[in-house]
Amino acid sequence: GLVVMCGASKEQEAAEEDGHGFFTQSLVEGLGGKADYNKDGVVELYELQLYVHGRVRELSAQEQEPTVSIPSVVKSFALSKP
């Protein structure tokens, strides 16, 4: 299945600060290890989804709502080993 993550809903504009978007910043941080909630040394899809959602909301003062589409047949899988 195809997994799609977007920085904002279709009704919103994705915000930027310091030359990059909040979504991009959150992805980089998450893949770098901040999304490794269970501390197993691997960032998995569902961990990254959770981290990015919360971090974008935090950075945007709750103004930006990232969206994700993950088909039910897709199980969490490793994305990075920071």
Tab-separated table of N, CA and C in Angstrom:
chain	number	residue	atom	x	y	z
A	1	GLY	N	0.815	-1.190	0.000
A	1	GLY	CA	0.000	0.000	0.000
A	1	GLY	C	0.857	1.251	0.000
A	2	LEU	N	0.253	2.327	-0.336
A	2	LEU	CA	0.910	3.625	-0.431
A	2	LEU	C	0.634	4.442	0.825
A	3	VAL	N	1.683	4.920	1.463
A	3	VAL	CA	1.570	5.771	2.643
A	3	VAL	C	1.830	7.206	2.209
A	4	VAL	N	0.927	8.127	2.590
A	4	VAL	CA	1.076	9.537	2.235
A	4	VAL	C	1.016	10.370	3.508
A	5	MET	N	2.030	11.196	3.706
A	5	MET	CA	2.042	12.144	4.820
A	5	MET	C	2.139	13.541	4.230
A	6	CYS	N	1.300	14.451	4.713
A	6	CYS	CA	1.278	15.830	4.224
A	6	CYS	C	1.433	16.787	5.400
A	7	GLY	N	2.027	17.925	5.133
A	7	GLY	CA	2.312	18.902	6.177
A	7	GLY	C	1.108	19.640	6.705
A	8	ALA	N	0.016	19.654	5.949
A	8	ALA	CA	-1.184	20.387	6.367
A	8	ALA	C	-2.388	19.795	5.655
A	9	SER	N	-3.563	20.093	6.179
A	9	SER	CA	-4.784	19.657	5.503
A	9	SER	C	-5.000	20.511	4.260
A	10	LYS	N	-5.908	20.098	3.398
A	10	LYS	CA	-6.117	20.816	2.138
A	10	LYS	C	-6.652	22.225	2.338
A	11	GLU	N	-7.233	22.512	3.490
A	11	GLU	CA	-7.766	23.840	3.776
A	11	GLU	C	-6.713	24.771	4.370
A	12	GLN	N	-5.528	24.255	4.666
A	12	GLN	CA	-4.501	25.032	5.352
A	12	GLN	C	-3.299	25.300	4.463
A	13	GLU	N	-2.546	26.307	4.850
A	13	GLU	CA	-1.267	26.585	4.214
A	13	GLU	C	-0.176	26.094	5.156
A	14	ALA	N	0.791	25.376	4.616
A	14	ALA	CA	1.886	24.870	5.439
A	14	ALA	C	2.838	26.020	5.768
A	15	ALA	N	3.108	26.209	7.053
A	15	ALA	CA	3.933	27.324	7.517
A	15	ALA	C	5.419	27.007	7.405
A	16	GLU	N	6.206	28.072	7.267
A	16	GLU	CA	7.658	27.969	7.215
A	16	GLU	C	8.281	28.892	8.239
A	17	GLU	N	9.487	28.526	8.644
A	17	GLU	CA	10.285	29.368	9.520
A	17	GLU	C	11.741	29.002	9.282
A	18	ASP	N	12.598	29.987	9.203
A	18	ASP	CA	14.035	29.774	8.989
A	18	ASP	C	14.332	29.002	7.705
A	19	GLY	N	13.522	29.205	6.661
A	19	GLY	CA	13.809	28.630	5.356
A	19	GLY	C	13.314	27.223	5.111
A	20	HIS	N	12.617	26.634	6.063
A	20	HIS	CA	12.049	25.304	5.834
A	20	HIS	C	10.724	25.187	6.585
A	21	GLY	N	9.914	24.246	6.149
A	21	GLY	CA	8.593	24.083	6.750
A	21	GLY	C	8.637	23.323	8.062
A	22	PHE	N	7.597	23.515	8.848
A	22	PHE	CA	7.472	22.794	10.114
A	22	PHE	C	7.408	21.284	9.881
A	23	PHE	N	6.759	20.881	8.797
A	23	PHE	CA	6.642	19.461	8.471
A	23	PHE	C	8.019	18.865	8.180
A	24	THR	N	8.799	19.558	7.352
A	24	THR	CA	10.146	19.083	7.026
A	24	THR	C	11.011	19.012	8.271
A	25	GLN	N	10.969	20.043	9.088
A	25	GLN	CA	11.739	20.056	10.326
A	25	GLN	C	11.358	18.869	11.205
A	26	SER	N	10.075	18.602	11.312
A	26	SER	CA	9.594	17.495	12.139
A	26	SER	C	10.032	16.144	11.593
A	27	LEU	N	9.983	15.982	10.275
A	27	LEU	CA	10.445	14.735	9.657
A	27	LEU	C	11.925	14.494	9.942
A	28	VAL	N	12.737	15.524	9.747
A	28	VAL	CA	14.179	15.393	9.963
A	28	VAL	C	14.476	15.050	11.423
A	29	GLU	N	13.830	15.759	12.341
A	29	GLU	CA	14.023	15.466	13.767
A	29	GLU	C	13.589	14.039	14.098
A	30	GLY	N	12.423	13.665	13.610
A	30	GLY	CA	11.889	12.340	13.900
A	30	GLY	C	12.766	11.227	13.368
A	31	LEU	N	13.162	11.342	12.105
A	31	LEU	CA	14.030	10.328	11.505
A	31	LEU	C	15.407	10.312	12.153
A	32	GLY	N	15.800	11.440	12.735
A	32	GLY	CA	17.079	11.532	13.436
A	32	GLY	C	17.076	10.886	14.812
A	33	GLY	N	15.923	10.428	15.269
A	33	GLY	CA	15.856	9.689	16.522
A	33	GLY	C	14.840	10.185	17.530
A	34	LYS	N	14.351	11.399	17.378
A	34	LYS	CA	13.401	11.916	18.363
A	34	LYS	C	12.069	11.175	18.342
A	35	ALA	N	11.775	10.469	17.262
A	35	ALA	CA	10.523	9.709	17.171
A	35	ALA	C	10.661	8.283	17.704
A	36	ASP	N	11.845	7.908	18.135
A	36	ASP	CA	12.061	6.548	18.642
A	36	ASP	C	11.523	6.440	20.066
A	37	TYR	N	10.210	6.395	20.177
A	37	TYR	CA	9.548	6.415	21.477
A	37	TYR	C	9.864	5.198	22.334
A	38	ASN	N	10.017	4.035	21.715
A	38	ASN	CA	10.287	2.837	22.520
A	38	ASN	C	11.784	2.592	22.728
A	39	LYS	N	12.612	3.505	22.239
A	39	LYS	CA	14.069	3.482	22.471
A	39	LYS	C	14.732	2.170	22.061
A	40	ASP	N	14.277	1.627	20.910
A	40	ASP	CA	14.891	0.392	20.416
A	40	ASP	C	15.929	0.653	19.330
A	41	GLY	N	16.236	1.923	19.067
A	41	GLY	CA	17.239	2.268	18.073
A	41	GLY	C	16.717	2.313	16.654
A	42	VAL	N	15.405	2.168	16.478
A	42	VAL	CA	14.782	2.169	15.152
A	42	VAL	C	13.565	3.097	15.182
A	43	VAL	N	13.460	3.965	14.173
A	43	VAL	CA	12.265	4.794	14.030
A	43	VAL	C	11.347	4.098	13.037
A	44	GLU	N	10.171	3.721	13.497
A	44	GLU	CA	9.200	3.037	12.646
A	44	GLU	C	8.128	4.009	12.175
A	45	LEU	N	7.379	3.584	11.172
A	45	LEU	CA	6.355	4.416	10.549
A	45	LEU	C	5.403	5.039	11.561
A	46	TYR	N	4.829	4.238	12.439
A	46	TYR	CA	3.830	4.764	13.368
A	46	TYR	C	4.445	5.699	14.409
A	47	GLU	N	5.696	5.448	14.785
A	47	GLU	CA	6.385	6.366	15.684
A	47	GLU	C	6.591	7.713	14.994
A	48	LEU	N	7.029	7.670	13.740
A	48	LEU	CA	7.256	8.911	13.001
A	48	LEU	C	5.952	9.668	12.802
A	49	GLN	N	4.896	8.969	12.479
A	49	GLN	CA	3.589	9.609	12.300
A	49	GLN	C	3.178	10.344	13.574
A	50	LEU	N	3.303	9.688	14.704
A	50	LEU	CA	2.928	10.284	15.986
A	50	LEU	C	3.797	11.501	16.303
A	51	TYR	N	5.102	11.366	16.108
A	51	TYR	CA	6.019	12.467	16.402
A	51	TYR	C	5.741	13.670	15.508
A	52	VAL	N	5.643	13.439	14.207
A	52	VAL	CA	5.439	14.536	13.259
A	52	VAL	C	4.136	15.271	13.554
A	53	HIS	N	3.090	14.537	13.832
A	53	HIS	CA	1.807	15.188	14.121
A	53	HIS	C	1.938	16.126	15.322
A	54	GLY	N	2.476	15.618	16.402
A	54	GLY	CA	2.612	16.429	17.610
A	54	GLY	C	3.568	17.592	17.449
A	55	ARG	N	4.669	17.356	16.762
A	55	ARG	CA	5.696	18.401	16.612
A	55	ARG	C	5.219	19.523	15.694
A	56	VAL	N	4.559	19.191	14.593
A	56	VAL	CA	4.032	20.228	13.702
A	56	VAL	C	2.995	21.061	14.441
A	57	ARG	N	2.140	20.419	15.198
A	57	ARG	CA	1.136	21.150	15.988
A	57	ARG	C	1.830	22.086	16.987
A	58	GLU	N	2.881	21.599	17.615
A	58	GLU	CA	3.630	22.416	18.576
A	58	GLU	C	4.289	23.616	17.892
A	59	LEU	N	4.999	23.371	16.800
A	59	LEU	CA	5.709	24.440	16.095
A	59	LEU	C	4.767	25.489	15.519
A	60	SER	N	3.581	25.071	15.132
A	60	SER	CA	2.627	25.987	14.496
A	60	SER	C	1.634	26.585	15.489
A	61	ALA	N	1.869	26.417	16.764
A	61	ALA	CA	0.947	26.903	17.800
A	61	ALA	C	-0.465	26.376	17.550
A	62	GLN	N	-0.551	25.098	17.203
A	62	GLN	CA	-1.819	24.384	16.971
A	62	GLN	C	-2.570	24.858	15.727
A	63	GLU	N	-1.908	25.628	14.847
A	63	GLU	CA	-2.566	26.173	13.657
A	63	GLU	C	-2.508	25.228	12.455
A	64	GLN	N	-1.552	24.333	12.442
A	64	GLN	CA	-1.339	23.459	11.288
A	64	GLN	C	-1.604	22.015	11.685
A	65	GLU	N	-2.378	21.315	10.869
A	65	GLU	CA	-2.768	19.930	11.155
A	65	GLU	C	-2.215	19.019	10.062
A	66	PRO	N	-1.089	18.332	10.325
A	66	PRO	CA	-0.579	17.402	9.323
A	66	PRO	C	-1.554	16.244	9.119
A	67	THR	N	-1.563	15.704	7.925
A	67	THR	CA	-2.462	14.595	7.615
A	67	THR	C	-1.656	13.389	7.153
A	68	VAL	N	-2.248	12.223	7.311
A	68	VAL	CA	-1.590	10.989	6.898
A	68	VAL	C	-2.640	10.022	6.381
A	69	SER	N	-2.238	9.246	5.398
A	69	SER	CA	-3.085	8.183	4.874
A	69	SER	C	-2.266	6.898	4.872
A	70	ILE	N	-2.674	5.966	5.719
A	70	ILE	CA	-1.994	4.673	5.811
A	70	ILE	C	-3.053	3.593	5.640
A	71	PRO	N	-3.001	2.839	4.549
A	71	PRO	CA	-3.981	1.765	4.362
A	71	PRO	C	-3.905	0.753	5.507
A	72	SER	N	-5.015	0.162	5.846
A	72	SER	CA	-5.064	-0.778	6.968
A	72	SER	C	-4.183	-2.007	6.750
A	73	VAL	N	-3.850	-2.317	5.509
A	73	VAL	CA	-2.998	-3.477	5.234
A	73	VAL	C	-1.521	-3.185	5.496
A	74	VAL	N	-1.168	-1.913	5.677
A	74	VAL	CA	0.226	-1.540	5.911
A	74	VAL	C	0.531	-1.643	7.401
A	75	LYS	N	1.505	-2.460	7.717
A	75	LYS	CA	1.971	-2.600	9.094
A	75	LYS	C	3.156	-1.657	9.292
A	76	SER	N	3.413	-1.291	10.527
A	76	SER	CA	4.539	-0.408	10.807
A	76	SER	C	5.834	-1.075	10.349
A	77	PHE	N	6.746	-0.261	9.832
A	77	PHE	CA	8.031	-0.776	9.364
A	77	PHE	C	9.113	0.238	9.677
A	78	ALA	N	10.359	-0.224	9.699
A	78	ALA	CA	11.496	0.628	10.032
A	78	ALA	C	11.748	1.651	8.931
A	79	LEU	N	12.005	2.897	9.347
A	79	LEU	CA	12.335	3.971	8.413
A	79	LEU	C	13.769	4.450	8.578
A	80	SER	N	14.280	4.410	9.803
A	80	SER	CA	15.664	4.831	10.022
A	80	SER	C	16.229	4.167	11.272
A	81	LYS	N	17.556	4.093	11.299
A	81	LYS	CA	18.299	3.625	12.472
A	81	LYS	C	19.280	4.734	12.815
A	82	PRO	N	18.801	5.726	13.564
A	82	PRO	CA	19.668	6.884	13.864
A	82	PRO	C	20.840	6.523	14.765
